CSV table of C-alpha atoms in Angstrom, one decimal:
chain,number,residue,atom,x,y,z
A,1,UNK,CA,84.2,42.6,41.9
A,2,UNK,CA,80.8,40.5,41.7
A,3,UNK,CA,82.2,39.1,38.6
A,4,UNK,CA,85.4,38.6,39.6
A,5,UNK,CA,83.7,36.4,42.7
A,6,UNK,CA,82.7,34.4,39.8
A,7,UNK,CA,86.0,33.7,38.4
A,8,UNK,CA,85.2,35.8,35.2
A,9,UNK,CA,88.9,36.4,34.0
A,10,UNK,CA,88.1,39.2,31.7
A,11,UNK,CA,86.6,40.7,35.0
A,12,UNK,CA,89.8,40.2,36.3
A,13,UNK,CA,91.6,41.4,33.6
A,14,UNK,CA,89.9,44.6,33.9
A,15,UNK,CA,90.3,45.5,37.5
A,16,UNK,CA,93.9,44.9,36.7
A,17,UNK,CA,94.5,47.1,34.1
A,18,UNK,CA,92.2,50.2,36.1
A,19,UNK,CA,94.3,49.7,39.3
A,20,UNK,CA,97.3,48.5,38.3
A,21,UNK,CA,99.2,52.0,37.5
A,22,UNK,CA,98.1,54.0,41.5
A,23,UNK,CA,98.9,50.5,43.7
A,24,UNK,CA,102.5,50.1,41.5
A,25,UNK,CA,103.4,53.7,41.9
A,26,UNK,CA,101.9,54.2,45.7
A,27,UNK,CA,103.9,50.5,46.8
A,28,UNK,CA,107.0,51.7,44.6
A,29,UNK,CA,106.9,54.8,47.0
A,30,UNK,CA,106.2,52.9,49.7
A,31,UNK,CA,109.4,50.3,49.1
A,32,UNK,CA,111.8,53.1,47.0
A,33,UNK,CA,112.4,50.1,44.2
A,34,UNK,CA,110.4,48.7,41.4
A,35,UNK,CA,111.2,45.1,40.9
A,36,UNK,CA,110.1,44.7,44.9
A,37,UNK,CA,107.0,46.8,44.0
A,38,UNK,CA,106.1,45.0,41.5
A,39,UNK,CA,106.1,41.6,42.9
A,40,UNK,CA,104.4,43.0,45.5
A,41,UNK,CA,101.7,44.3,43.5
A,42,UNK,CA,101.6,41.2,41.8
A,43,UNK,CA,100.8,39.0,45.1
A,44,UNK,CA,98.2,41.9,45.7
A,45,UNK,CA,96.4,41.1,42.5
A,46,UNK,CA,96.6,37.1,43.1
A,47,UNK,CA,94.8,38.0,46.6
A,48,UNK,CA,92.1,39.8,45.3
A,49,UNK,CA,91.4,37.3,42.3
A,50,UNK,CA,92.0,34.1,44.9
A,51,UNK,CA,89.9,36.2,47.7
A,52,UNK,CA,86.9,37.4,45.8
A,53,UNK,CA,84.5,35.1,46.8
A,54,UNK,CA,84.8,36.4,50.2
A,55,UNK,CA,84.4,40.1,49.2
A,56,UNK,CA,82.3,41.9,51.2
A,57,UNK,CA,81.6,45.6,49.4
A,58,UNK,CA,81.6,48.1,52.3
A,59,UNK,CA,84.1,50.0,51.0
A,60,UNK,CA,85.0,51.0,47.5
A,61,UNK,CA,87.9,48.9,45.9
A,62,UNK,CA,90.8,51.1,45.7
A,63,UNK,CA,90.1,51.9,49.8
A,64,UNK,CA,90.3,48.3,50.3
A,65,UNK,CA,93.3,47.5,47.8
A,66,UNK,CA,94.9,50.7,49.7
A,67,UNK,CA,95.3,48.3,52.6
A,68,UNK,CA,96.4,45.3,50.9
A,69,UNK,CA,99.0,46.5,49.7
A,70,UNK,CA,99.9,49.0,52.6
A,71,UNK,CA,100.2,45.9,54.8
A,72,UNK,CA,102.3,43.5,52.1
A,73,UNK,CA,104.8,46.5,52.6
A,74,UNK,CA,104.6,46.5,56.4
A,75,UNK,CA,105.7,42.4,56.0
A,76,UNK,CA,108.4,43.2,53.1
A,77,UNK,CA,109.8,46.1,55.4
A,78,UNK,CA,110.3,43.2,58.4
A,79,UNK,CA,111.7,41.1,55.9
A,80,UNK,CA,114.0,43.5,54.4
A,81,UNK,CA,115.8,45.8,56.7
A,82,UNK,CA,116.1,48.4,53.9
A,83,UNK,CA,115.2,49.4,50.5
A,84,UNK,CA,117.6,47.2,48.2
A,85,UNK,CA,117.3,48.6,44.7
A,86,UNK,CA,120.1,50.6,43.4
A,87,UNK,CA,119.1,54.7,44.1
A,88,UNK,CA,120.2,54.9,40.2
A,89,UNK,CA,117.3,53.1,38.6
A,90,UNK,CA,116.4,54.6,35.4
A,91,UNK,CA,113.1,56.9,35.8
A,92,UNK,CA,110.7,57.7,32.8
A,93,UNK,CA,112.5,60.0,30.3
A,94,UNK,CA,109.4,62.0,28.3
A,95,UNK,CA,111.4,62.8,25.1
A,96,UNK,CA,114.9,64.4,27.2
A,97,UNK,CA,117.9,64.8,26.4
A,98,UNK,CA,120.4,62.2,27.8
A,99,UNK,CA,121.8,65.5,30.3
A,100,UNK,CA,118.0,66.2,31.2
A,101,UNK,CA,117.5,62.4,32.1
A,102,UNK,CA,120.7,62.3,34.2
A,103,UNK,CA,120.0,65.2,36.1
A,104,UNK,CA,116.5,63.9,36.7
A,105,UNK,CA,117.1,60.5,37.5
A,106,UNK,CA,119.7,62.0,40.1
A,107,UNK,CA,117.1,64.3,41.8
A,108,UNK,CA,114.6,61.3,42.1
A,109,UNK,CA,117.1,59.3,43.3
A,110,UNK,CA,117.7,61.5,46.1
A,111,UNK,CA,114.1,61.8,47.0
A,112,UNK,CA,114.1,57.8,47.2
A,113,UNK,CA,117.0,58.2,49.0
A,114,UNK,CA,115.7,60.8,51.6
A,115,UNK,CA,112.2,59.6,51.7
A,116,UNK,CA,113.7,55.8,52.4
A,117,UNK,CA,115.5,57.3,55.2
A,118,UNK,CA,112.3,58.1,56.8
A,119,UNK,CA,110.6,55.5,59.6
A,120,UNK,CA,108.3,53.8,58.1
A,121,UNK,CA,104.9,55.5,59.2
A,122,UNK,CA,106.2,59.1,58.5
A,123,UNK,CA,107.0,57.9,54.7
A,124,UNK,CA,103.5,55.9,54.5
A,125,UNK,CA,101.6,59.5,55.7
A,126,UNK,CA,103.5,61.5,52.7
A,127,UNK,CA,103.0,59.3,50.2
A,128,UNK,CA,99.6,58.7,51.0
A,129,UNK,CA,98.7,62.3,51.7
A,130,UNK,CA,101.3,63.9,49.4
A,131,UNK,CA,101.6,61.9,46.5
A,132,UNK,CA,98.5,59.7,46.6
A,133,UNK,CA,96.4,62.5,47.9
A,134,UNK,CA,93.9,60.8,50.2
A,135,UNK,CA,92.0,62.6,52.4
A,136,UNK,CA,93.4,62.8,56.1
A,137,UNK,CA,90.7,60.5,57.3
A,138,UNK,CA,91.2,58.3,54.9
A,139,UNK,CA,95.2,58.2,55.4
A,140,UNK,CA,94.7,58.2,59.1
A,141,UNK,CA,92.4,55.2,58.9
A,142,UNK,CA,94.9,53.1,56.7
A,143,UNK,CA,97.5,54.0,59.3
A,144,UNK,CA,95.3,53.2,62.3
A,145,UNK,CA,96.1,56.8,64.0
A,146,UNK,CA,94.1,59.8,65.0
A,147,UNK,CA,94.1,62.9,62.3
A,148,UNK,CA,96.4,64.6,64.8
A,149,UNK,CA,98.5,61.7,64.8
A,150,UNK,CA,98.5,61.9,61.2
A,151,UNK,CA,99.7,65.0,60.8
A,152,UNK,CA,102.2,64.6,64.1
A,153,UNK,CA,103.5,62.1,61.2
A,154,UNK,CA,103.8,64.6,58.1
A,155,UNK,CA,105.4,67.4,60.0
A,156,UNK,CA,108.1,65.2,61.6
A,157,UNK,CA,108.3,63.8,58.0
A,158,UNK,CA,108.5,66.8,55.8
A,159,UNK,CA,110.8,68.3,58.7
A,160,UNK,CA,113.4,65.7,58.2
A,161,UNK,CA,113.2,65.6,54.7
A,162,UNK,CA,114.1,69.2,54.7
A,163,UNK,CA,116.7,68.6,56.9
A,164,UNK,CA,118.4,65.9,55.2
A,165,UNK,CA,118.0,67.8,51.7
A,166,UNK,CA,119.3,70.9,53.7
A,167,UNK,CA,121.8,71.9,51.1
A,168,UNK,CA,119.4,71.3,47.8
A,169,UNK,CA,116.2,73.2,49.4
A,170,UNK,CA,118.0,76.1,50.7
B,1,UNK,CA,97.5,81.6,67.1
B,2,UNK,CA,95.9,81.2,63.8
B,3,UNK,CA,99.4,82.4,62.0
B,4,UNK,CA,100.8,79.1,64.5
B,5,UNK,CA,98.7,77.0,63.3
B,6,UNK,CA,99.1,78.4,59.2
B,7,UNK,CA,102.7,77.4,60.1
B,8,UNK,CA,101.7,73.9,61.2
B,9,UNK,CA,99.7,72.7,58.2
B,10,UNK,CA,102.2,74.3,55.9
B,11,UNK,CA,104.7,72.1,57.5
B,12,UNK,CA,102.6,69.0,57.5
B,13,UNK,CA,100.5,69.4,54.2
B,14,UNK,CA,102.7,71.5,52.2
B,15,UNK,CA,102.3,74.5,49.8
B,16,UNK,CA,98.8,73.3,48.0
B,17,UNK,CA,95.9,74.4,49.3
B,18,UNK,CA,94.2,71.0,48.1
B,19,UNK,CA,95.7,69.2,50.5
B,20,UNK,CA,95.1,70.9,53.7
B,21,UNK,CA,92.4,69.8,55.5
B,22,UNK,CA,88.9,71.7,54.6
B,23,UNK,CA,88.7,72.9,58.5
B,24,UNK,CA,91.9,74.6,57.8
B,25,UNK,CA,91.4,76.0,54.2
B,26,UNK,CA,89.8,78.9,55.4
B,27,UNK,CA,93.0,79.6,57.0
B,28,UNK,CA,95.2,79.3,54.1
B,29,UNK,CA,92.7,81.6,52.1
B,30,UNK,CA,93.3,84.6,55.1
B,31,UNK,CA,97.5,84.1,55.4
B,32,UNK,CA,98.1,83.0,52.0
B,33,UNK,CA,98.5,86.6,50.2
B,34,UNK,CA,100.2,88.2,53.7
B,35,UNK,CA,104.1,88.6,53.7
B,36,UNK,CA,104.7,86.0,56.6
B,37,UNK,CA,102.1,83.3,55.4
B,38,UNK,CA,103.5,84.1,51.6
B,39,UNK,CA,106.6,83.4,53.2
B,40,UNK,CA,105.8,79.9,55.2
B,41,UNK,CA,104.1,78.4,51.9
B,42,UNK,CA,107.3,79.3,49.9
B,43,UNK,CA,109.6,77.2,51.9
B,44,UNK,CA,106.9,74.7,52.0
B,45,UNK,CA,106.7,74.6,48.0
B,46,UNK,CA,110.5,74.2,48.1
B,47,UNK,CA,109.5,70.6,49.9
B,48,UNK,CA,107.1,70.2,47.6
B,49,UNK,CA,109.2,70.8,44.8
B,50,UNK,CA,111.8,68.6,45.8
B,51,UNK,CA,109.3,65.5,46.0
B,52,UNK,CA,107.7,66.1,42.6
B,53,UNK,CA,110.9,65.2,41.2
B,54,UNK,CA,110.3,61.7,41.7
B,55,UNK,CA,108.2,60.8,39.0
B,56,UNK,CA,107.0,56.9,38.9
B,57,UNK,CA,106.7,55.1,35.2
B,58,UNK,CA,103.2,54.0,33.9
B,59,UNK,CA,103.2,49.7,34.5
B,60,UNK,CA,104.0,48.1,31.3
B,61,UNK,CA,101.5,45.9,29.5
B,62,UNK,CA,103.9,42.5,30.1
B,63,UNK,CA,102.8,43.5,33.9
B,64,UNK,CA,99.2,43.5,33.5
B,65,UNK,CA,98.9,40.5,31.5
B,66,UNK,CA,101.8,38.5,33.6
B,67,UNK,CA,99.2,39.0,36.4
B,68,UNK,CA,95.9,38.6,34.5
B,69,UNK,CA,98.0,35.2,33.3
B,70,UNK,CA,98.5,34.4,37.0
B,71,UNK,CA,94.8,34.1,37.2
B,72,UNK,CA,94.5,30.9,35.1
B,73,UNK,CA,98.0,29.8,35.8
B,74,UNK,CA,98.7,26.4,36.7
B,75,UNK,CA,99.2,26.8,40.5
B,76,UNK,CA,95.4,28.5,40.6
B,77,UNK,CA,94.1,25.7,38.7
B,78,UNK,CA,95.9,23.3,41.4
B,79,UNK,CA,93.8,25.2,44.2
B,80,UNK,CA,90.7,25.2,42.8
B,81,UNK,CA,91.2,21.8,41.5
B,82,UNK,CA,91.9,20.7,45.2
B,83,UNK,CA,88.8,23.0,46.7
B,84,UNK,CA,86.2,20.8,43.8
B,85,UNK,CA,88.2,17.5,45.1
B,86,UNK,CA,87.5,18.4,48.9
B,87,UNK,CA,84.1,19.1,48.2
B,88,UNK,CA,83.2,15.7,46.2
B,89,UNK,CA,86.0,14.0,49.0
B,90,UNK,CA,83.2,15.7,51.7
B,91,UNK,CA,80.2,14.5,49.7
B,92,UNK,CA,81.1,10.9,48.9
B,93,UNK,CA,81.9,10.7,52.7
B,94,UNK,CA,78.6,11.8,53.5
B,95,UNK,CA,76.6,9.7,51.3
B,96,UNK,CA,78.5,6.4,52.9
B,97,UNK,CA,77.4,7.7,56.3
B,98,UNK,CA,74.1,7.7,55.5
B,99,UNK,CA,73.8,5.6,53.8
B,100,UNK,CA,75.5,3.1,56.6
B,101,UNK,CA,72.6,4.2,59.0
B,102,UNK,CA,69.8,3.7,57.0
B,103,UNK,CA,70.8,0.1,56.9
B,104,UNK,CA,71.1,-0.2,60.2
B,105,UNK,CA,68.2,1.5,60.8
B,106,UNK,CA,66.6,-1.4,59.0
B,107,UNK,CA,64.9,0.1,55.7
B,108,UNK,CA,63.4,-2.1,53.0
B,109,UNK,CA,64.8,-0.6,50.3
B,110,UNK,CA,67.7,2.1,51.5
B,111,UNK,CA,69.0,3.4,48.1
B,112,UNK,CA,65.3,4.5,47.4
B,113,UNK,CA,65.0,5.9,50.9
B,114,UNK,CA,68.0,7.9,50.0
B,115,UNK,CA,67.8,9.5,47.2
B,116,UNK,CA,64.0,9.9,47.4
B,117,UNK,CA,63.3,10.4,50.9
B,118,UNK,CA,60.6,7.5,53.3
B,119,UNK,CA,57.7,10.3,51.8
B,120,UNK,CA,57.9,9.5,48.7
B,121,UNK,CA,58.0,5.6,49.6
B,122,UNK,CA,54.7,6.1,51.6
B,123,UNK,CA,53.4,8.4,47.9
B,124,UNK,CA,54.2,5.0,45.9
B,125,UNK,CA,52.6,3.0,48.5
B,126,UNK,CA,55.4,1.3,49.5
């Protein structure tokens, strides 16, 4: 980050390419669609690189850049109402075959689907603690709660989730 | 009590022990192999199961470089551009200040005062 302060664009170009692949999956979580993830990742980035000067390192990067990008989402979900992407969008393939692809692009889409359907801070504590694995103090602090609060958040989470998939988890 | 509160961080933190919090690991370790707590984490894995099917794609390059190119891009440039222009804006501004009182104040020579300071003056015996 010192060099980045400096306007060193190589810098730059580094700290991209080692953070770039956990904030575009954590924000695609976050906001159930790509394209919006990635443009929000991408206003993340400018912040960083048009912010360094003022970086003040109390706290590792990625803790820092977790809240970036957690609040950029908090102002997209005021904005938008509700995810917008089609719950089709392709998802990685690995080599299957086109049956193998359907069927898994239809199970993730229903976990977009199910996990969009959560309020917002319930779906922030399970992808944070679930899916990003953070520890729960870490989680809690990005979220401004208590521990208990935190996990207040992941049962009522994971309880409606079960709920809603009723049918596919029972 | 202990079995209550198995059931609670099942339900919260799922079927993997690694994401329990360490206060409660011991707890997993003691219910985990006993019919009922074998029986919590199951359903708990089912939840578990059901959001590992949502896999994420790795970025693609075009992303890393479109925002490494954002870096240098024209509307940065503008910004910094107008931050260096502010800052020689600020300093002309301040050297016609000065150098407005020195006059007044009545100096000899105020363009030597100025850049050299009245010590050095006095140094050169002026």
């Amino acid at each position: 980050m010192a060099a980045v302060a400096r306007q060193d664009a190589r810098a730059y170009a580094r700290l991209v390419e080692r953070h770039l692949g956990w904030s575009l999956r954590f924000v695609e979580r976050l906001v159930g669609g790509r394209a919006d993830a990635e443009d929000l990742v991408q206003t993340a980035f400018l912040r960083v690189w048009l912010g360094a000067s003022r970086w003040e390192p109390n706290a590792k990067f990625s803790t820092w850049f977790y809240r970036v990008l957690y609040n950029l989402c908090m102002d997209h979900f005021r904005a938008h109402t509700a995810p917008t992407e089609a719950l089709d969008e392709a998802i990685p393939d690995g080599g299957q075959s086109s049956e193998e692809r359907l069927a898994g692009s239809q199970r993730a889409a229903r976990v977009r689907a199910a996990l969009a359907a959560l309020p917002e801070r319930q779906r922030a504590a399970i992808v944070l603690c679930y899916y990003e694995e953070r520890s729960q103090a870490e989680a809690a602090a990005l979220l401004a709660v208590s521990e208990g609060a935190l996990e207040s958040l992941l049962s009522r989470g994971r309880a409606a989730l079960k709920k809603h998939l009723g049918r596919e988890l029972h | 009590m202990t079995l209550d509160r198995f059931r609670d961080c099942a339900g919260a933190y799922g079927a993997d022990r690694r994401r329990w919090p360490a206060d409660a690991q011991p707890l997993y370790d003691r219910f985990a192999r006993a019919a009922e707590g074998a029986a919590i984490l199951a359903a708990a894995e089912r939840t578990d199961r059901f959001l590992d099917a949502w896999q994420t794609g790795a970025p693609d390059d075009a992303l890393a470089q479109s925002i490494a190119a954002r870096a240098s891009g024209p509307r940065v440039r503008r910004r910094i551009a107008w931050q260096a222009t502010a800052f020689a804006a600020a300093a002309v501004i301040g050297f016609v200040i000065g150098f407005a009182q020195a006059r007044n104040d009545g100096g000899a020579d105020v363009v030597t005062q100025l850049l050299l300071g009245p010590a050095s003056m006095r140094g050169i015996g002026l």
